[in-house]
Short mmCIF file of C-alpha atoms and ligand atoms in Angstrom, two decimals:
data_model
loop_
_atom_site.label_atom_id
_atom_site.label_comp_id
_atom_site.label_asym_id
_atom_site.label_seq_id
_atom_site.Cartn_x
_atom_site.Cartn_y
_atom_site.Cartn_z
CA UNK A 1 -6.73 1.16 -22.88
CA UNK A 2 -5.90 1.22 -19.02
CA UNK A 3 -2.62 -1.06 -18.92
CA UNK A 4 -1.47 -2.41 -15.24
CA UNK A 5 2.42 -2.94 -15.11
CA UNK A 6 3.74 -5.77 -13.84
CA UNK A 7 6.43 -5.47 -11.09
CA UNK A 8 9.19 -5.41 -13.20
CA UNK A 9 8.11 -2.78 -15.17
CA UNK A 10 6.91 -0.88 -12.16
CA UNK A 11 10.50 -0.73 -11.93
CA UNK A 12 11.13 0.95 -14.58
CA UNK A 13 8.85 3.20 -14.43
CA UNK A 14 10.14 3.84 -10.65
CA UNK A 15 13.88 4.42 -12.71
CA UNK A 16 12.58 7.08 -15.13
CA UNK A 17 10.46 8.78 -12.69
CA UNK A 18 13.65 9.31 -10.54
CA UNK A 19 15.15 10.72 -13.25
CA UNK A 20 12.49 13.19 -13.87
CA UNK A 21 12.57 14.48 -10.25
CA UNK A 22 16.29 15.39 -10.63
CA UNK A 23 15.75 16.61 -14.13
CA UNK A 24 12.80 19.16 -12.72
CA UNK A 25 15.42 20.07 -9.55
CA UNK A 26 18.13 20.95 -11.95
CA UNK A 27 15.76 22.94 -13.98
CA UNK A 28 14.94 24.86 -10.47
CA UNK A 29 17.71 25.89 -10.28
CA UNK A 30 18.15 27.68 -13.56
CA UNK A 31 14.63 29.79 -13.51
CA UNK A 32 15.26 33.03 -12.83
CA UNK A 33 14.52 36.59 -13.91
CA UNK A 34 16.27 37.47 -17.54
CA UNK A 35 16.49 33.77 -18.84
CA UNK A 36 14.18 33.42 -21.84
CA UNK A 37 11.72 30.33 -21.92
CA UNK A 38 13.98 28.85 -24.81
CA UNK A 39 16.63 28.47 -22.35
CA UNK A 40 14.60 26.46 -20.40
CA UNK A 41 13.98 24.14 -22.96
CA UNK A 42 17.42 23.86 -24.19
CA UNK A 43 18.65 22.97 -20.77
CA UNK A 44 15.92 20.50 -19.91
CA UNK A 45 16.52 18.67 -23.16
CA UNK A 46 20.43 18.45 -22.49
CA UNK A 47 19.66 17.12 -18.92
CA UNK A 48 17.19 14.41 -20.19
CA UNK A 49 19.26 13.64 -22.55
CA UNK A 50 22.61 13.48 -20.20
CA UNK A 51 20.85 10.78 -18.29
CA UNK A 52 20.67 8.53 -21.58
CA UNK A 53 16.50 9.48 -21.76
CA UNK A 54 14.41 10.98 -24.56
CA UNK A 55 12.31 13.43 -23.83
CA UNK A 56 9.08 12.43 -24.71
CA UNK A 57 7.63 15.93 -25.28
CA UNK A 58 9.36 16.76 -28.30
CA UNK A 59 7.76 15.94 -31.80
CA UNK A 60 4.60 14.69 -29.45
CA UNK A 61 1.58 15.24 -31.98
CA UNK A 62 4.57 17.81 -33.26
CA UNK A 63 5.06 19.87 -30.45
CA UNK A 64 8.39 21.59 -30.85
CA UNK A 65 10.53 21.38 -27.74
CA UNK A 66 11.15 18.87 -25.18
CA UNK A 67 9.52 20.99 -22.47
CA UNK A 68 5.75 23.27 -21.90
CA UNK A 69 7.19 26.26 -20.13
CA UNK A 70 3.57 28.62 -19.85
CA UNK A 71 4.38 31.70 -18.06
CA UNK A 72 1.51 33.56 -16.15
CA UNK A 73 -2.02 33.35 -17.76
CA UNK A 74 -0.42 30.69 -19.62
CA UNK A 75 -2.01 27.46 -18.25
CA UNK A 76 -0.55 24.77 -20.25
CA UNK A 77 1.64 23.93 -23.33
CA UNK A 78 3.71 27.26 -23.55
CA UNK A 79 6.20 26.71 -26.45
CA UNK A 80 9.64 28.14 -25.05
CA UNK A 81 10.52 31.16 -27.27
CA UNK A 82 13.98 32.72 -27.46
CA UNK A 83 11.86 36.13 -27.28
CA UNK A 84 9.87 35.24 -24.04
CA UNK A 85 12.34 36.35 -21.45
CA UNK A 86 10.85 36.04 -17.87
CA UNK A 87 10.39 38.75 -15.59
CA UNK A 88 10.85 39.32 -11.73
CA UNK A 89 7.17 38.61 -10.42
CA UNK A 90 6.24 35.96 -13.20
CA UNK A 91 5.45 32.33 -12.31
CA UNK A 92 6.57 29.82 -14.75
CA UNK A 93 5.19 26.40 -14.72
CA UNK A 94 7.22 23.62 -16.51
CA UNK A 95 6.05 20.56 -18.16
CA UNK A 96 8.20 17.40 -18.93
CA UNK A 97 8.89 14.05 -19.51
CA UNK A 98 10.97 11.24 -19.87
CA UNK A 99 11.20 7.65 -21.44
CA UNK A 100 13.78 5.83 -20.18
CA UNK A 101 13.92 2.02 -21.51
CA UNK A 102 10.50 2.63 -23.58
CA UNK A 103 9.10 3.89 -20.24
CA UNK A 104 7.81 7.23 -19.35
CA UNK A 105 7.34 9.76 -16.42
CA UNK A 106 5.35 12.84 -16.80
CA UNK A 107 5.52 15.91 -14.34
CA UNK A 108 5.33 19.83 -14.18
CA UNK A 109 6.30 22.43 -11.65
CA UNK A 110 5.22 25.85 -11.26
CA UNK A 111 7.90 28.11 -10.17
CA UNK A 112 7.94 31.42 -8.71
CA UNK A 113 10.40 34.11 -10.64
CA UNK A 114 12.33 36.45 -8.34
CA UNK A 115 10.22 37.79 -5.82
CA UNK A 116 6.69 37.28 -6.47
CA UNK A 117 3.28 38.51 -4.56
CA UNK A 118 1.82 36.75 -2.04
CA UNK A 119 -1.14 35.62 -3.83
CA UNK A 120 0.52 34.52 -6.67
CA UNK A 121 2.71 32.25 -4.38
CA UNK A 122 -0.03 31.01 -2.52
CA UNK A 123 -1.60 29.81 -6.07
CA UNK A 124 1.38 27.87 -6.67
CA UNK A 125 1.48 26.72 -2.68
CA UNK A 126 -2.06 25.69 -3.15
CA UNK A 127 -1.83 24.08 -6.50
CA UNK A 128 0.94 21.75 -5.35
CA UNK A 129 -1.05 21.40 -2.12
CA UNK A 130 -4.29 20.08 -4.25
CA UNK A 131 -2.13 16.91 -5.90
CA UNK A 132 -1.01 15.79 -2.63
CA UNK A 133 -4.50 16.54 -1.22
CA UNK A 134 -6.29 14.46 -4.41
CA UNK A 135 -4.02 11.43 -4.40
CA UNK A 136 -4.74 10.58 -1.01
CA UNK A 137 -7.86 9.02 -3.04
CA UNK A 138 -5.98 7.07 -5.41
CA UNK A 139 -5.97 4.27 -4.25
CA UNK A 140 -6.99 0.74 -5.11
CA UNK A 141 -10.60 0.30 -5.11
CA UNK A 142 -11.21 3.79 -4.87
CA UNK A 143 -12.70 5.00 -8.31
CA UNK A 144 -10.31 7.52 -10.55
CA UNK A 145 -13.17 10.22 -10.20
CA UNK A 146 -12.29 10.02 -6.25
CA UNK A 147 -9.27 11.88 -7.17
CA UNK A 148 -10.72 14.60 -8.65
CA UNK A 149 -13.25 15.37 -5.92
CA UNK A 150 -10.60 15.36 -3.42
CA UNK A 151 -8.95 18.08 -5.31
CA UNK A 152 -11.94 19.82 -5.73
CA UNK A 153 -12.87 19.85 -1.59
CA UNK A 154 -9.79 21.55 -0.76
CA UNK A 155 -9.59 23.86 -3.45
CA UNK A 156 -13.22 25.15 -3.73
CA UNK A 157 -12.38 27.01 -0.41
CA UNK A 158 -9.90 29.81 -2.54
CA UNK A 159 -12.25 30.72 -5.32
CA UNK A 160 -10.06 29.94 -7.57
CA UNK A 161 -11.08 28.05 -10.66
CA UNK A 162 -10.07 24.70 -11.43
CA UNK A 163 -9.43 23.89 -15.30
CA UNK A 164 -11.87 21.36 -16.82
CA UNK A 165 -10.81 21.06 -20.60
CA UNK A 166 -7.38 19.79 -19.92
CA UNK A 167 -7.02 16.45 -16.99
CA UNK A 168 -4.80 14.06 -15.89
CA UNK A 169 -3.91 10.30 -17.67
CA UNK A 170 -2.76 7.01 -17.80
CA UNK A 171 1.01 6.31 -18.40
CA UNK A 172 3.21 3.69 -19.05
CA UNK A 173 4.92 3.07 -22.54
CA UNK A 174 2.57 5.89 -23.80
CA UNK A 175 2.34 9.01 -22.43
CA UNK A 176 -1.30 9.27 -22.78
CA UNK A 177 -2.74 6.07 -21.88
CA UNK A 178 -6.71 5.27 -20.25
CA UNK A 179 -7.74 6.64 -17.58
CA UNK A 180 -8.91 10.11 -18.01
CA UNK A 181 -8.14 11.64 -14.76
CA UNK A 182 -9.82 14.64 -13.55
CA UNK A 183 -9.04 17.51 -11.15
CA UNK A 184 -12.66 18.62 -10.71
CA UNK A 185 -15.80 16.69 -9.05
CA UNK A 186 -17.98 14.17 -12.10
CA UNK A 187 -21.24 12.75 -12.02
CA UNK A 188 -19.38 9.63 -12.73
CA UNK A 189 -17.17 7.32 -10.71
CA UNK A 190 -14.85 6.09 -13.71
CA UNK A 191 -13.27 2.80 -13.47
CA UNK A 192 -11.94 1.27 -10.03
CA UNK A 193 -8.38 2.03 -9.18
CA UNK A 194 -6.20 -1.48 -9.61
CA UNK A 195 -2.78 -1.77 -7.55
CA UNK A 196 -0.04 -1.22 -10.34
CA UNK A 197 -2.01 1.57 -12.21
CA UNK A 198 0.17 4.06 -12.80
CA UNK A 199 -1.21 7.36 -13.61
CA UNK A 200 -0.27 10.92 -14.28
CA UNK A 201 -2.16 14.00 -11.54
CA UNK A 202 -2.21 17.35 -12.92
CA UNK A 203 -4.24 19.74 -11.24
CA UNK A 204 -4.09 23.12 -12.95
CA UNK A 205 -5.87 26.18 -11.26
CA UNK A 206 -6.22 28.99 -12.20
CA UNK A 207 -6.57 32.45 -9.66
CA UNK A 208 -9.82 33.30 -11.54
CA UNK A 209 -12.29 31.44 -13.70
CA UNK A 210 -11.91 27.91 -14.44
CA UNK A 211 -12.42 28.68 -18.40
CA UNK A 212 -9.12 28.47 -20.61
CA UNK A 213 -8.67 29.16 -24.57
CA UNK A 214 -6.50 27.77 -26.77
CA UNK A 215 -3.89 30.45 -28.90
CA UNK A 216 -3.31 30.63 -32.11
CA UNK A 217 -0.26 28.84 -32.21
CA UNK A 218 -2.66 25.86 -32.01
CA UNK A 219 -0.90 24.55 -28.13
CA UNK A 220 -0.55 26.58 -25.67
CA UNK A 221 -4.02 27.53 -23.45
CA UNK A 222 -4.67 30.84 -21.30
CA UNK A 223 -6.81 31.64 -19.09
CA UNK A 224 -9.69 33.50 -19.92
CA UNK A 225 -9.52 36.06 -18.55
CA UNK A 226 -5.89 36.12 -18.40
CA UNK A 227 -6.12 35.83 -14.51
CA UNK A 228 -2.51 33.41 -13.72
CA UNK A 229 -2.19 29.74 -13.86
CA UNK A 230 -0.58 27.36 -11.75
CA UNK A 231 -0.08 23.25 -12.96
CA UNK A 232 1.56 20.53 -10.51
CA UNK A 233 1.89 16.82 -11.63
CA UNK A 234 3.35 13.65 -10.84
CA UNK A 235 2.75 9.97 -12.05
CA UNK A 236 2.13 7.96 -8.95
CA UNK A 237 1.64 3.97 -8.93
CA UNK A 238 -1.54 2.79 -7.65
CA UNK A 239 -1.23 0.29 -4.44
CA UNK A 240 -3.78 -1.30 -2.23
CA UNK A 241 -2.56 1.94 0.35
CA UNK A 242 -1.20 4.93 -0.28
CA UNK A 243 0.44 5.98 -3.73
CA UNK A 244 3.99 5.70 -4.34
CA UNK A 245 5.30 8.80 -6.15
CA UNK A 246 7.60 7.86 -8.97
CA UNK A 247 8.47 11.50 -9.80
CA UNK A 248 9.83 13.05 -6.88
CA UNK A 249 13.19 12.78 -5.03
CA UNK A 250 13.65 11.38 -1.79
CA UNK A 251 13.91 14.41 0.04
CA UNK A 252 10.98 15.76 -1.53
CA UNK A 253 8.84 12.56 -0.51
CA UNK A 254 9.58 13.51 2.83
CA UNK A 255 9.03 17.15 2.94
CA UNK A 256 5.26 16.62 1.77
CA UNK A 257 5.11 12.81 3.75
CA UNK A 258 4.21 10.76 0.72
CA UNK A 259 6.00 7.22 -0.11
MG1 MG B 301 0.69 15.02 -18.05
#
């Protein structure tokens, strides 16, 4: 069911995502080479957690932790391991979320470990690049699909592939709420954007083919052909103009000039 929020909860909503953006720039600061992806998750959880919010990931549909940390050809859903330790020249994307007063905010980042090739950073440049680029369509009375295509124009040029079995949702007091959102070009429109929509944008691309597998550990996909991965997500609130991004920090709106 698509749900639209009413002001008040917009606030909310506006609260948790702020949280989220700090949580995510604390856990910058913590990635780098010789940590394991355990001690990602540990930290994340005890940040969430010090700002009086439960993090939404853990025990979602069982998943153990309270963050996806996928290193490399991981795309999505890595579960941090104690034995995973990362590696000058990985990229590690982390996944996480947040409900704060029965509310959520969902976003990931894709950081670079150490020093790290050029391509592999221009992936994760480009990756970020394709949110900003996709929710200039998102907005009211554009159709969700409109996202997806924008993402698709300016990535197409890289060759890269863009995943198609995983997309972007609805959120509010679920995590996964209606619409579907995807990063790639449909034959369909999908519904009509509504001001206070609020929706999660999660382009993940990969640096070779689109197509992804799921391990055996029943979560976490790969690419392929084990090519890397980069993910980038915020949950933005749908207005008759631009989006407002709920999950990053001031500073960080203006870097990338979004409201
Ligand atoms: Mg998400």
């Amino acid at each position: 069911m698509v749900t639209i929020k009413s002001d008040q909860e917009v606030e909310l909503m506006r609260e948790a995502g702020l949280i989220l953006a700090k949580v995510h720039k604390e856990l910058e600061g913590i990635v780098r080479p010789g940590i394991s992806t355990l001690d990602i998750d540990k930290a994340c959880e005890k940040i969430i957690r010090g700002y009086n919010c439960i993090p939404s990931f853990k025990g979602y549909g069982g998943f153990p932790a309270s963050a996806c940390v996928s290193v490399n050809e991981e795309v999505v859903h890595g579960i941090p391991c104690k034995d995973r330790i990362l590696q000058e020249g990985d990229i590690v994307s982390i996944d996480t979320g947040v409900i704060w007063k029965g509310w959520q905010s969902d976003a990931a980042r894709t950081h670079a470990v150490g020093k790290i090739s050029g391509e592999h950073q221009d992936l994760i440049d480009r990756t970020r690049e394709s949110f900003f680029r996709g929710i200039k369509a998102a907005v009211a009375g554009n159709h969700v699909n409109d996202i997806g295509r924008a993402v698709e124009d300016y990535i197409s040029q890289f060759g890269y592939g863009i995943v198609e079995d995983l997309v972007g949702h609805g959120i509010g007091q679920e995590m996964h709420e209606d619409p579907e959102v995807p990063n790639f070009t449909c034959a369909r429109r999908g519904i009509r954007l509504r001001k206070n929509m609020t929706i999660a944008v999660e382009p993940m691309i990969n640096m070779g083919t689109y197509a992804v597998e799921e391990l055996d550990n029943g979560w976490t996909f790969v690419s392929t052909d084990r090519k890397y991965s980069a993910h980038y997500e915020n949950t933005i609130l749908i207005r008759e103009g631009e989006p407002e991004v709920l999950s990053l920090l001031p500073e960080e709106k203006k870097l990338y000039g979004v409201l």
